[in-house]
mmCIF file of N, CA and C in Angstrom:
data_model
loop_
_atom_site.group_PDB
_atom_site.id
_atom_site.type_symbol
_atom_site.label_atom_id
_atom_site.label_comp_id
_atom_site.label_asym_id
_atom_site.label_seq_id
_atom_site.Cartn_x
_atom_site.Cartn_y
_atom_site.Cartn_z
ATOM 1 N N MET I 941 -30.301 8.892 50.796
ATOM 2 C CA MET I 941 -29.991 9.619 49.584
ATOM 3 C C MET I 941 -28.683 9.118 48.999
ATOM 4 N N ALA I 942 -28.570 9.253 47.716
ATOM 5 C CA ALA I 942 -27.378 8.793 47.022
ATOM 6 C C ALA I 942 -26.216 9.738 47.286
ATOM 7 N N PRO I 943 -25.001 9.183 47.365
ATOM 8 C CA PRO I 943 -23.827 10.036 47.529
ATOM 9 C C PRO I 943 -23.675 10.961 46.324
ATOM 10 N N SER I 944 -23.067 12.099 46.534
ATOM 11 C CA SER I 944 -22.862 13.075 45.472
ATOM 12 C C SER I 944 -21.941 12.536 44.388
ATOM 13 N N GLN I 945 -22.271 12.879 43.155
ATOM 14 C CA GLN I 945 -21.455 12.493 42.011
ATOM 15 C C GLN I 945 -20.509 13.630 41.589
ATOM 16 N N ALA I 946 -20.537 14.766 42.292
ATOM 17 C CA ALA I 946 -19.683 15.899 41.944
ATOM 18 C C ALA I 946 -18.213 15.478 41.965
ATOM 19 N N GLN I 947 -17.440 16.037 41.075
ATOM 20 C CA GLN I 947 -16.017 15.701 40.975
ATOM 21 C C GLN I 947 -15.177 16.424 42.023
ATOM 22 N N ASP I 948 -15.493 17.677 42.289
ATOM 23 C CA ASP I 948 -14.721 18.492 43.227
ATOM 24 C C ASP I 948 -15.018 18.064 44.666
ATOM 25 N N PRO I 949 -13.981 17.625 45.421
ATOM 26 C CA PRO I 949 -14.226 17.175 46.801
ATOM 27 C C PRO I 949 -14.902 18.231 47.678
ATOM 28 N N ALA I 950 -14.509 19.492 47.539
ATOM 29 C CA ALA I 950 -15.122 20.544 48.362
ATOM 30 C C ALA I 950 -16.606 20.687 48.030
ATOM 31 N N ALA I 951 -16.954 20.572 46.763
ATOM 32 C CA ALA I 951 -18.363 20.658 46.364
ATOM 33 C C ALA I 951 -19.149 19.458 46.888
ATOM 34 N N ARG I 952 -18.534 18.277 46.876
ATOM 35 C CA ARG I 952 -19.204 17.087 47.400
ATOM 36 C C ARG I 952 -19.441 17.215 48.901
ATOM 37 N N VAL I 953 -18.442 17.725 49.617
ATOM 38 C CA VAL I 953 -18.595 17.921 51.064
ATOM 39 C C VAL I 953 -19.709 18.937 51.330
ATOM 40 N N GLN I 954 -19.688 20.048 50.621
ATOM 41 C CA GLN I 954 -20.710 21.086 50.814
ATOM 42 C C GLN I 954 -22.104 20.536 50.534
ATOM 43 N N GLU I 955 -22.251 19.771 49.473
ATOM 44 C CA GLU I 955 -23.553 19.211 49.113
ATOM 45 C C GLU I 955 -24.032 18.229 50.182
ATOM 46 N N SER I 956 -23.146 17.366 50.646
ATOM 47 C CA SER I 956 -23.499 16.400 51.678
ATOM 48 C C SER I 956 -23.825 17.108 52.996
ATOM 49 N N PHE I 957 -22.996 18.071 53.361
ATOM 50 C CA PHE I 957 -23.195 18.819 54.608
ATOM 51 C C PHE I 957 -24.555 19.518 54.604
ATOM 52 N N SER I 958 -24.968 20.031 53.455
ATOM 53 C CA SER I 958 -26.245 20.742 53.372
ATOM 54 C C SER I 958 -27.433 19.803 53.613
ATOM 55 N N ARG I 959 -27.221 18.492 53.452
ATOM 56 C CA ARG I 959 -28.282 17.513 53.709
ATOM 57 C C ARG I 959 -28.293 17.023 55.156
ATOM 58 N N GLN I 960 -27.305 17.435 55.959
ATOM 59 C CA GLN I 960 -27.251 17.025 57.364
ATOM 60 C C GLN I 960 -28.134 17.950 58.187
ATOM 61 N N SER I 961 -29.342 17.527 58.418
ATOM 62 C CA SER I 961 -30.288 18.387 59.135
ATOM 63 C C SER I 961 -29.829 18.695 60.558
ATOM 64 N N VAL I 962 -29.061 17.797 61.166
ATOM 65 C CA VAL I 962 -28.585 18.071 62.527
ATOM 66 C C VAL I 962 -27.610 19.252 62.541
ATOM 67 N N MET I 963 -26.805 19.412 61.498
ATOM 68 C CA MET I 963 -25.897 20.562 61.444
ATOM 69 C C MET I 963 -26.683 21.862 61.329
ATOM 70 N N ALA I 964 -27.753 21.847 60.512
ATOM 71 C CA ALA I 964 -28.617 23.026 60.394
ATOM 72 C C ALA I 964 -29.305 23.317 61.722
ATOM 73 N N LEU I 965 -29.782 22.268 62.398
ATOM 74 C CA LEU I 965 -30.437 22.423 63.693
ATOM 75 C C LEU I 965 -29.514 23.096 64.705
ATOM 76 N N LEU I 966 -28.240 22.694 64.698
ATOM 77 C CA LEU I 966 -27.267 23.263 65.633
ATOM 78 C C LEU I 966 -26.786 24.647 65.218
ATOM 79 N N GLY I 967 -26.887 24.973 63.925
ATOM 80 C CA GLY I 967 -26.353 26.235 63.415
ATOM 81 C C GLY I 967 -24.891 26.137 63.040
ATOM 82 N N ALA I 968 -24.398 24.909 62.827
ATOM 83 C CA ALA I 968 -22.993 24.687 62.458
ATOM 84 C C ALA I 968 -22.792 24.966 60.968
ATOM 85 N N GLN I 969 -21.586 25.416 60.628
ATOM 86 C CA GLN I 969 -21.263 25.735 59.238
ATOM 87 C C GLN I 969 -19.882 25.214 58.896
ATOM 88 N N LEU I 970 -19.713 24.850 57.630
ATOM 89 C CA LEU I 970 -18.388 24.483 57.144
ATOM 90 C C LEU I 970 -17.519 25.718 57.106
ATOM 91 N N ASP I 971 -16.257 25.561 57.432
ATOM 92 C CA ASP I 971 -15.298 26.660 57.352
ATOM 93 C C ASP I 971 -14.205 26.270 56.363
ATOM 94 N N VAL I 972 -13.296 25.418 56.767
ATOM 95 C CA VAL I 972 -12.201 24.971 55.908
ATOM 96 C C VAL I 972 -12.563 23.608 55.316
ATOM 97 N N VAL I 973 -12.387 23.479 54.007
ATOM 98 C CA VAL I 973 -12.537 22.184 53.335
ATOM 99 C C VAL I 973 -11.351 22.044 52.392
ATOM 100 N N GLU I 974 -10.413 21.169 52.772
ATOM 101 C CA GLU I 974 -9.208 20.894 51.984
ATOM 102 C C GLU I 974 -9.045 19.385 51.921
ATOM 103 N N PRO I 975 -8.274 18.884 50.979
ATOM 104 C CA PRO I 975 -8.047 17.435 50.950
ATOM 105 C C PRO I 975 -7.484 16.940 52.288
ATOM 106 N N GLY I 976 -8.238 16.067 52.945
ATOM 107 C CA GLY I 976 -7.801 15.500 54.207
ATOM 108 C C GLY I 976 -8.043 16.362 55.426
ATOM 109 N N ARG I 977 -8.727 17.494 55.274
ATOM 110 C CA ARG I 977 -8.975 18.378 56.417
ATOM 111 C C ARG I 977 -10.303 19.114 56.258
ATOM 112 N N VAL I 978 -11.064 19.164 57.347
ATOM 113 C CA VAL I 978 -12.311 19.929 57.385
ATOM 114 C C VAL I 978 -12.456 20.574 58.756
ATOM 115 N N ASP I 979 -12.873 21.844 58.760
ATOM 116 C CA ASP I 979 -13.203 22.560 59.991
ATOM 117 C C ASP I 979 -14.675 22.935 59.951
ATOM 118 N N ILE I 980 -15.341 22.772 61.075
ATOM 119 C CA ILE I 980 -16.741 23.151 61.234
ATOM 120 C C ILE I 980 -16.829 24.146 62.377
ATOM 121 N N VAL I 981 -17.555 25.241 62.160
ATOM 122 C CA VAL I 981 -17.703 26.301 63.157
ATOM 123 C C VAL I 981 -19.127 26.293 63.702
ATOM 124 N N LEU I 982 -19.217 26.450 65.008
ATOM 125 C CA LEU I 982 -20.507 26.523 65.685
ATOM 126 C C LEU I 982 -20.509 27.757 66.581
ATOM 127 N N PRO I 983 -21.372 28.732 66.313
ATOM 128 C CA PRO I 983 -21.475 29.885 67.214
ATOM 129 C C PRO I 983 -22.083 29.478 68.559
ATOM 130 N N TYR I 984 -21.732 30.206 69.611
ATOM 131 C CA TYR I 984 -22.295 29.962 70.941
ATOM 132 C C TYR I 984 -23.811 30.099 70.898
ATOM 133 N N ARG I 985 -24.474 29.162 71.553
ATOM 134 C CA ARG I 985 -25.921 29.227 71.784
ATOM 135 C C ARG I 985 -26.182 28.659 73.162
ATOM 136 N N ALA I 986 -26.865 29.421 74.003
ATOM 137 C CA ALA I 986 -27.147 28.977 75.375
ATOM 138 C C ALA I 986 -27.935 27.680 75.399
ATOM 139 N N ASP I 987 -28.788 27.460 74.403
ATOM 140 C CA ASP I 987 -29.612 26.245 74.405
ATOM 141 C C ASP I 987 -28.831 24.989 74.034
ATOM 142 N N LEU I 988 -27.558 25.119 73.692
ATOM 143 C CA LEU I 988 -26.703 23.965 73.403
ATOM 144 C C LEU I 988 -25.767 23.653 74.572
ATOM 145 N N CYS I 989 -25.935 24.376 75.664
ATOM 146 C CA CYS I 989 -25.049 24.218 76.816
ATOM 147 C C CYS I 989 -25.666 23.316 77.877
ATOM 148 N N GLN I 990 -24.779 22.775 78.708
ATOM 149 C CA GLN I 990 -25.238 21.969 79.839
ATOM 150 C C GLN I 990 -25.491 22.889 81.033
ATOM 151 N N GLN I 991 -25.775 22.298 82.176
ATOM 152 C CA GLN I 991 -26.236 23.050 83.349
ATOM 153 C C GLN I 991 -25.231 24.060 83.901
ATOM 154 N N ASN I 992 -23.936 23.912 83.573
ATOM 155 C CA ASN I 992 -22.920 24.850 84.064
ATOM 156 C C ASN I 992 -22.548 25.913 83.039
ATOM 157 N N GLY I 993 -23.238 25.935 81.909
ATOM 158 C CA GLY I 993 -22.985 26.950 80.891
ATOM 159 C C GLY I 993 -21.936 26.574 79.871
ATOM 160 N N PHE I 994 -21.419 25.349 79.925
ATOM 161 C CA PHE I 994 -20.435 24.883 78.948
ATOM 162 C C PHE I 994 -21.153 24.179 77.804
ATOM 163 N N LEU I 995 -20.567 24.231 76.616
ATOM 164 C CA LEU I 995 -21.133 23.505 75.487
ATOM 165 C C LEU I 995 -21.257 22.041 75.889
ATOM 166 N N HIS I 996 -22.392 21.446 75.636
ATOM 167 C CA HIS I 996 -22.642 20.066 76.032
ATOM 168 C C HIS I 996 -21.688 19.126 75.297
ATOM 169 N N ALA I 997 -21.204 18.110 76.003
ATOM 170 C CA ALA I 997 -20.261 17.146 75.418
ATOM 171 C C ALA I 997 -20.841 16.474 74.174
ATOM 172 N N GLY I 998 -22.140 16.222 74.179
ATOM 173 C CA GLY I 998 -22.769 15.604 73.021
ATOM 174 C C GLY I 998 -22.712 16.486 71.791
ATOM 175 N N ILE I 999 -22.804 17.788 71.981
ATOM 176 C CA ILE I 999 -22.712 18.733 70.863
ATOM 177 C C ILE I 999 -21.262 18.814 70.383
ATOM 178 N N SER I 1000 -20.319 18.852 71.328
ATOM 179 C CA SER I 1000 -18.895 18.866 70.966
ATOM 180 C C SER I 1000 -18.535 17.661 70.111
ATOM 181 N N THR I 1001 -18.987 16.488 70.529
ATOM 182 C CA THR I 1001 -18.643 15.271 69.779
ATOM 183 C C THR I 1001 -19.393 15.210 68.456
ATOM 184 N N THR I 1002 -20.572 15.789 68.387
ATOM 185 C CA THR I 1002 -21.324 15.793 67.129
ATOM 186 C C THR I 1002 -20.585 16.573 66.055
ATOM 187 N N ILE I 1003 -20.101 17.767 66.396
ATOM 188 C CA ILE I 1003 -19.402 18.545 65.365
ATOM 189 C C ILE I 1003 -18.015 17.960 65.082
ATOM 190 N N ALA I 1004 -17.362 17.388 66.098
ATOM 191 C CA ALA I 1004 -16.057 16.747 65.874
ATOM 192 C C ALA I 1004 -16.211 15.511 64.981
ATOM 193 N N ASP I 1005 -17.261 14.727 65.213
ATOM 194 C CA ASP I 1005 -17.543 13.551 64.388
ATOM 195 C C ASP I 1005 -17.735 13.946 62.930
ATOM 196 N N SER I 1006 -18.518 14.980 62.688
ATOM 197 C CA SER I 1006 -18.747 15.419 61.306
ATOM 198 C C SER I 1006 -17.471 15.961 60.669
ATOM 199 N N ALA I 1007 -16.671 16.694 61.426
ATOM 200 C CA ALA I 1007 -15.415 17.221 60.879
ATOM 201 C C ALA I 1007 -14.480 16.080 60.465
ATOM 202 N N GLY I 1008 -14.356 15.064 61.319
ATOM 203 C CA GLY I 1008 -13.504 13.920 60.983
ATOM 204 C C GLY I 1008 -14.022 13.126 59.807
ATOM 205 N N GLY I 1009 -15.323 12.858 59.807
ATOM 206 C CA GLY I 1009 -15.911 12.114 58.695
ATOM 207 C C GLY I 1009 -15.764 12.836 57.374
ATOM 208 N N TYR I 1010 -16.009 14.132 57.373
ATOM 209 C CA TYR I 1010 -15.872 14.891 56.130
ATOM 210 C C TYR I 1010 -14.416 15.049 55.704
ATOM 211 N N ALA I 1011 -13.490 15.076 56.653
ATOM 212 C CA ALA I 1011 -12.069 15.102 56.280
ATOM 213 C C ALA I 1011 -11.730 13.857 55.479
ATOM 214 N N ALA I 1012 -12.204 12.695 55.940
ATOM 215 C CA ALA I 1012 -11.988 11.450 55.197
ATOM 216 C C ALA I 1012 -12.695 11.500 53.850
ATOM 217 N N TYR I 1013 -13.911 12.003 53.839
ATOM 218 C CA TYR I 1013 -14.738 12.072 52.624
ATOM 219 C C TYR I 1013 -14.068 12.882 51.514
ATOM 220 N N THR I 1014 -13.270 13.887 51.891
ATOM 221 C CA THR I 1014 -12.587 14.692 50.863
ATOM 222 C C THR I 1014 -11.642 13.858 50.013
ATOM 223 N N LEU I 1015 -11.231 12.697 50.523
ATOM 224 C CA LEU I 1015 -10.283 11.842 49.803
ATOM 225 C C LEU I 1015 -10.975 10.698 49.062
ATOM 226 N N PHE I 1016 -12.290 10.621 49.152
ATOM 227 C CA PHE I 1016 -13.045 9.554 48.498
ATOM 228 C C PHE I 1016 -13.386 9.947 47.068
ATOM 229 N N ALA I 1017 -13.708 8.946 46.272
ATOM 230 C CA ALA I 1017 -14.104 9.161 44.880
ATOM 231 C C ALA I 1017 -15.573 9.580 44.802
ATOM 232 N N PRO I 1018 -15.944 10.281 43.733
ATOM 233 C CA PRO I 1018 -17.360 10.608 43.533
ATOM 234 C C PRO I 1018 -18.194 9.329 43.562
ATOM 235 N N GLY I 1019 -19.358 9.424 44.183
ATOM 236 C CA GLY I 1019 -20.241 8.273 44.292
ATOM 237 C C GLY I 1019 -20.047 7.469 45.566
ATOM 238 N N GLU I 1020 -18.943 7.702 46.275
ATOM 239 C CA GLU I 1020 -18.718 7.030 47.555
ATOM 240 C C GLU I 1020 -19.282 7.906 48.668
ATOM 241 N N ASP I 1021 -19.536 7.288 49.806
ATOM 242 C CA ASP I 1021 -20.056 8.029 50.950
ATOM 243 C C ASP I 1021 -19.268 7.623 52.187
ATOM 244 N N VAL I 1022 -19.574 8.240 53.320
ATOM 245 C CA VAL I 1022 -18.808 8.018 54.542
ATOM 246 C C VAL I 1022 -19.740 7.777 55.726
ATOM 247 N N LEU I 1023 -19.308 6.892 56.604
ATOM 248 C CA LEU I 1023 -19.957 6.652 57.894
ATOM 249 C C LEU I 1023 -18.863 6.542 58.948
ATOM 250 N N THR I 1024 -19.191 6.878 60.168
ATOM 251 C CA THR I 1024 -18.261 6.693 61.285
ATOM 252 C C THR I 1024 -18.468 5.302 61.856
ATOM 253 N N SER I 1025 -17.360 4.571 62.054
ATOM 254 C CA SER I 1025 -17.491 3.258 62.674
ATOM 255 C C SER I 1025 -17.075 3.280 64.151
ATOM 256 N N GLU I 1026 -16.277 4.289 64.527
ATOM 257 C CA GLU I 1026 -15.801 4.331 65.908
ATOM 258 C C GLU I 1026 -15.172 5.680 66.182
ATOM 259 N N PHE I 1027 -15.323 6.176 67.401
ATOM 260 C CA PHE I 1027 -14.525 7.322 67.819
ATOM 261 C C PHE I 1027 -14.273 7.263 69.311
ATOM 262 N N LYS I 1028 -13.171 7.885 69.695
ATOM 263 C CA LYS I 1028 -12.749 7.987 71.099
ATOM 264 C C LYS I 1028 -12.397 9.442 71.331
ATOM 265 N N MET I 1029 -13.093 10.061 72.261
ATOM 266 C CA MET I 1029 -12.862 11.475 72.551
ATOM 267 C C MET I 1029 -12.352 11.643 73.975
ATOM 268 N N ASN I 1030 -11.390 12.529 74.147
ATOM 269 C CA ASN I 1030 -10.907 12.926 75.463
ATOM 270 C C ASN I 1030 -11.268 14.389 75.661
ATOM 271 N N PHE I 1031 -11.899 14.685 76.790
ATOM 272 C CA PHE I 1031 -12.289 16.046 77.114
ATOM 273 C C PHE I 1031 -11.205 16.645 77.999
ATOM 274 N N LEU I 1032 -10.587 17.714 77.510
ATOM 275 C CA LEU I 1032 -9.432 18.311 78.179
ATOM 276 C C LEU I 1032 -9.768 19.552 78.993
ATOM 277 N N ALA I 1033 -10.824 20.253 78.595
ATOM 278 C CA ALA I 1033 -11.208 21.487 79.288
ATOM 279 C C ALA I 1033 -12.686 21.746 79.015
ATOM 280 N N PRO I 1034 -13.358 22.447 79.938
ATOM 281 C CA PRO I 1034 -14.747 22.829 79.676
ATOM 282 C C PRO I 1034 -14.816 23.734 78.439
ATOM 283 N N ALA I 1035 -15.847 23.544 77.638
ATOM 284 C CA ALA I 1035 -16.003 24.306 76.392
ATOM 285 C C ALA I 1035 -16.838 25.549 76.658
ATOM 286 N N LYS I 1036 -16.151 26.677 76.805
ATOM 287 C CA LYS I 1036 -16.828 27.955 77.036
ATOM 288 C C LYS I 1036 -16.210 28.984 76.109
ATOM 289 N N GLY I 1037 -17.056 29.618 75.296
ATOM 290 C CA GLY I 1037 -16.559 30.627 74.377
ATOM 291 C C GLY I 1037 -17.679 31.186 73.526
ATOM 292 N N SER I 1038 -17.298 32.070 72.626
ATOM 293 C CA SER I 1038 -18.282 32.685 71.735
ATOM 294 C C SER I 1038 -18.488 31.865 70.469
ATOM 295 N N ARG I 1039 -17.529 30.972 70.187
ATOM 296 C CA ARG I 1039 -17.660 30.070 69.039
ATOM 297 C C ARG I 1039 -16.784 28.856 69.291
ATOM 298 N N TYR I 1040 -17.130 27.796 68.574
ATOM 299 C CA TYR I 1040 -16.431 26.519 68.725
ATOM 300 C C TYR I 1040 -16.021 26.059 67.334
ATOM 301 N N VAL I 1041 -14.808 25.536 67.228
ATOM 302 C CA VAL I 1041 -14.311 25.052 65.944
ATOM 303 C C VAL I 1041 -13.866 23.607 66.104
ATOM 304 N N ALA I 1042 -14.515 22.737 65.344
ATOM 305 C CA ALA I 1042 -14.128 21.325 65.306
ATOM 306 C C ALA I 1042 -13.307 21.107 64.050
ATOM 307 N N SER I 1043 -12.163 20.451 64.200
ATOM 308 C CA SER I 1043 -11.260 20.185 63.080
ATOM 309 C C SER I 1043 -11.058 18.689 62.942
ATOM 310 N N GLY I 1044 -11.120 18.230 61.716
ATOM 311 C CA GLY I 1044 -10.820 16.840 61.417
ATOM 312 C C GLY I 1044 -9.676 16.780 60.428
ATOM 313 N N ARG I 1045 -8.737 15.857 60.683
ATOM 314 C CA ARG I 1045 -7.580 15.704 59.802
ATOM 315 C C ARG I 1045 -7.311 14.215 59.623
ATOM 316 N N VAL I 1046 -7.167 13.805 58.363
ATOM 317 C CA VAL I 1046 -6.893 12.398 58.079
ATOM 318 C C VAL I 1046 -5.446 12.093 58.458
ATOM 319 N N VAL I 1047 -5.268 11.099 59.304
ATOM 320 C CA VAL I 1047 -3.947 10.644 59.714
ATOM 321 C C VAL I 1047 -3.491 9.481 58.831
ATOM 322 N N LYS I 1048 -4.422 8.570 58.534
ATOM 323 C CA LYS I 1048 -4.108 7.388 57.733
ATOM 324 C C LYS I 1048 -5.298 7.055 56.845
ATOM 325 N N PRO I 1049 -5.214 7.434 55.556
ATOM 326 C CA PRO I 1049 -6.295 7.056 54.646
ATOM 327 C C PRO I 1049 -6.160 5.579 54.268
ATOM 328 N N GLY I 1050 -7.278 4.953 53.969
ATOM 329 C CA GLY I 1050 -7.245 3.552 53.575
ATOM 330 C C GLY I 1050 -8.282 3.253 52.515
ATOM 331 N N LYS I 1051 -8.219 2.036 51.972
ATOM 332 C CA LYS I 1051 -9.184 1.634 50.950
ATOM 333 C C LYS I 1051 -10.589 1.549 51.519
ATOM 334 N N ARG I 1052 -10.712 1.099 52.756
ATOM 335 C CA ARG I 1052 -12.027 0.953 53.394
ATOM 336 C C ARG I 1052 -12.142 1.826 54.646
ATOM 337 N N LEU I 1053 -11.091 1.864 55.475
ATOM 338 C CA LEU I 1053 -11.106 2.617 56.724
ATOM 339 C C LEU I 1053 -10.077 3.733 56.700
ATOM 340 N N SER I 1054 -10.461 4.881 57.214
ATOM 341 C CA SER I 1054 -9.532 6.009 57.354
ATOM 342 C C SER I 1054 -9.531 6.450 58.805
ATOM 343 N N VAL I 1055 -8.356 6.679 59.353
ATOM 344 C CA VAL I 1055 -8.227 7.136 60.733
ATOM 345 C C VAL I 1055 -7.983 8.639 60.712
ATOM 346 N N CYS I 1056 -8.758 9.340 61.527
ATOM 347 C CA CYS I 1056 -8.691 10.797 61.573
ATOM 348 C C CYS I 1056 -8.480 11.276 63.003
ATOM 349 N N GLN I 1057 -7.723 12.351 63.133
ATOM 350 C CA GLN I 1057 -7.614 13.039 64.413
ATOM 351 C C GLN I 1057 -8.626 14.166 64.406
ATOM 352 N N VAL I 1058 -9.358 14.305 65.506
ATOM 353 C CA VAL I 1058 -10.328 15.387 65.623
ATOM 354 C C VAL I 1058 -10.007 16.216 66.859
ATOM 355 N N GLU I 1059 -10.293 17.495 66.757
ATOM 356 C CA GLU I 1059 -10.122 18.425 67.869
ATOM 357 C C GLU I 1059 -11.291 19.386 67.883
ATOM 358 N N MET I 1060 -11.603 19.899 69.052
ATOM 359 C CA MET I 1060 -12.608 20.950 69.155
ATOM 360 C C MET I 1060 -12.060 22.016 70.100
ATOM 361 N N HIS I 1061 -11.977 23.238 69.575
ATOM 362 C CA HIS I 1061 -11.492 24.382 70.348
ATOM 363 C C HIS I 1061 -12.649 25.320 70.652
ATOM 364 N N ALA I 1062 -12.629 25.905 71.844
ATOM 365 C CA ALA I 1062 -13.542 26.991 72.198
ATOM 366 C C ALA I 1062 -12.768 28.292 72.041
ATOM 367 N N TYR I 1063 -13.387 29.287 71.417
ATOM 368 C CA TYR I 1063 -12.744 30.579 71.197
ATOM 369 C C TYR I 1063 -13.431 31.657 72.013
ATOM 370 N N ASP I 1064 -12.614 32.406 72.760
ATOM 371 C CA ASP I 1064 -13.041 33.612 73.453
ATOM 372 C C ASP I 1064 -12.266 34.728 72.784
ATOM 373 N N GLY I 1065 -12.892 35.400 71.830
ATOM 374 C CA GLY I 1065 -12.163 36.327 70.971
ATOM 375 C C GLY I 1065 -11.214 35.512 70.116
ATOM 376 N N GLU I 1066 -9.923 35.831 70.169
ATOM 377 C CA GLU I 1066 -8.916 35.067 69.420
ATOM 378 C C GLU I 1066 -8.220 34.010 70.281
ATOM 379 N N GLN I 1067 -8.544 33.988 71.582
ATOM 380 C CA GLN I 1067 -7.950 33.021 72.499
ATOM 381 C C GLN I 1067 -8.644 31.673 72.349
ATOM 382 N N ALA I 1068 -7.871 30.653 71.944
ATOM 383 C CA ALA I 1068 -8.422 29.314 71.732
ATOM 384 C C ALA I 1068 -8.052 28.394 72.893
ATOM 385 N N THR I 1069 -9.019 27.572 73.311
ATOM 386 C CA THR I 1069 -8.788 26.543 74.318
ATOM 387 C C THR I 1069 -9.111 25.199 73.695
ATOM 388 N N LEU I 1070 -8.136 24.285 73.709
ATOM 389 C CA LEU I 1070 -8.377 22.933 73.218
ATOM 390 C C LEU I 1070 -9.234 22.212 74.254
ATOM 391 N N CYS I 1071 -10.455 21.850 73.860
ATOM 392 C CA CYS I 1071 -11.408 21.226 74.775
ATOM 393 C C CYS I 1071 -11.547 19.727 74.555
ATOM 394 N N VAL I 1072 -11.459 19.295 73.299
ATOM 395 C CA VAL I 1072 -11.664 17.887 72.957
ATOM 396 C C VAL I 1072 -10.600 17.472 71.945
ATOM 397 N N ILE I 1073 -10.049 16.288 72.149
ATOM 398 C CA ILE I 1073 -9.158 15.688 71.161
ATOM 399 C C ILE I 1073 -9.541 14.214 71.060
ATOM 400 N N GLY I 1074 -9.452 13.679 69.861
ATOM 401 C CA GLY I 1074 -9.853 12.289 69.715
ATOM 402 C C GLY I 1074 -9.415 11.672 68.406
ATOM 403 N N LEU I 1075 -9.708 10.388 68.286
ATOM 404 C CA LEU I 1075 -9.474 9.626 67.068
ATOM 405 C C LEU I 1075 -10.805 9.102 66.570
ATOM 406 N N LEU I 1076 -10.950 9.096 65.259
ATOM 407 C CA LEU I 1076 -12.182 8.654 64.622
ATOM 408 C C LEU I 1076 -11.823 7.727 63.477
ATOM 409 N N THR I 1077 -12.573 6.662 63.320
ATOM 410 C CA THR I 1077 -12.418 5.775 62.177
ATOM 411 C C THR I 1077 -13.614 5.966 61.265
ATOM 412 N N ALA I 1078 -13.333 6.372 60.040
ATOM 413 C CA ALA I 1078 -14.369 6.590 59.031
ATOM 414 C C ALA I 1078 -14.356 5.422 58.057
ATOM 415 N N VAL I 1079 -15.549 5.007 57.636
ATOM 416 C CA VAL I 1079 -15.704 3.891 56.700
ATOM 417 C C VAL I 1079 -16.136 4.419 55.346
ATOM 418 N N ARG I 1080 -15.451 3.984 54.314
ATOM 419 C CA ARG I 1080 -15.838 4.307 52.943
ATOM 420 C C ARG I 1080 -17.007 3.398 52.561
ATOM 421 N N VAL I 1081 -18.090 3.990 52.126
ATOM 422 C CA VAL I 1081 -19.286 3.252 51.776
ATOM 423 C C VAL I 1081 -19.549 3.437 50.291
ATOM 424 N N THR I 1082 -19.774 2.315 49.591
ATOM 425 C CA THR I 1082 -20.094 2.386 48.173
ATOM 426 C C THR I 1082 -21.530 1.898 47.959
ATOM 427 N N PRO I 1083 -22.224 2.511 47.015
ATOM 428 C CA PRO I 1083 -23.607 2.089 46.753
ATOM 429 C C PRO I 1083 -23.663 0.639 46.326
ATOM 430 N N ARG I 1084 -24.747 -0.038 46.699
ATOM 431 C CA ARG I 1084 -24.926 -1.449 46.305
ATOM 432 C C ARG I 1084 -25.758 -1.550 45.065
#
């Protein structure tokens, strides 16, 4: 599909996010959308957990990847799109909670590549545990 032509970055992110069927499958939702920053929230679901009851690492990295990519996307021009070219995640604690929040923040925007810091916290009530931290490189893609 063609990248959104909307002028407002938050509207472009929302439109693109709504086309990500994997986010709908997981039940993830956009929370914060600001220039250079995006948060994605995922409510606890037992079917997304691994054998010990923790959120599966693949699910953690999926929402962190989208948060970082969309953080970069907020700084792109209408008609441009985003892809991830690389990420490195460190798992700091098991992800157990009632909800999970993945945050992406642009550290270094670029003409072609943007470097983003991503984090994923597990929340038990208001108590947050940092479970994943990483770096992501997002690529600006223009239609051919």
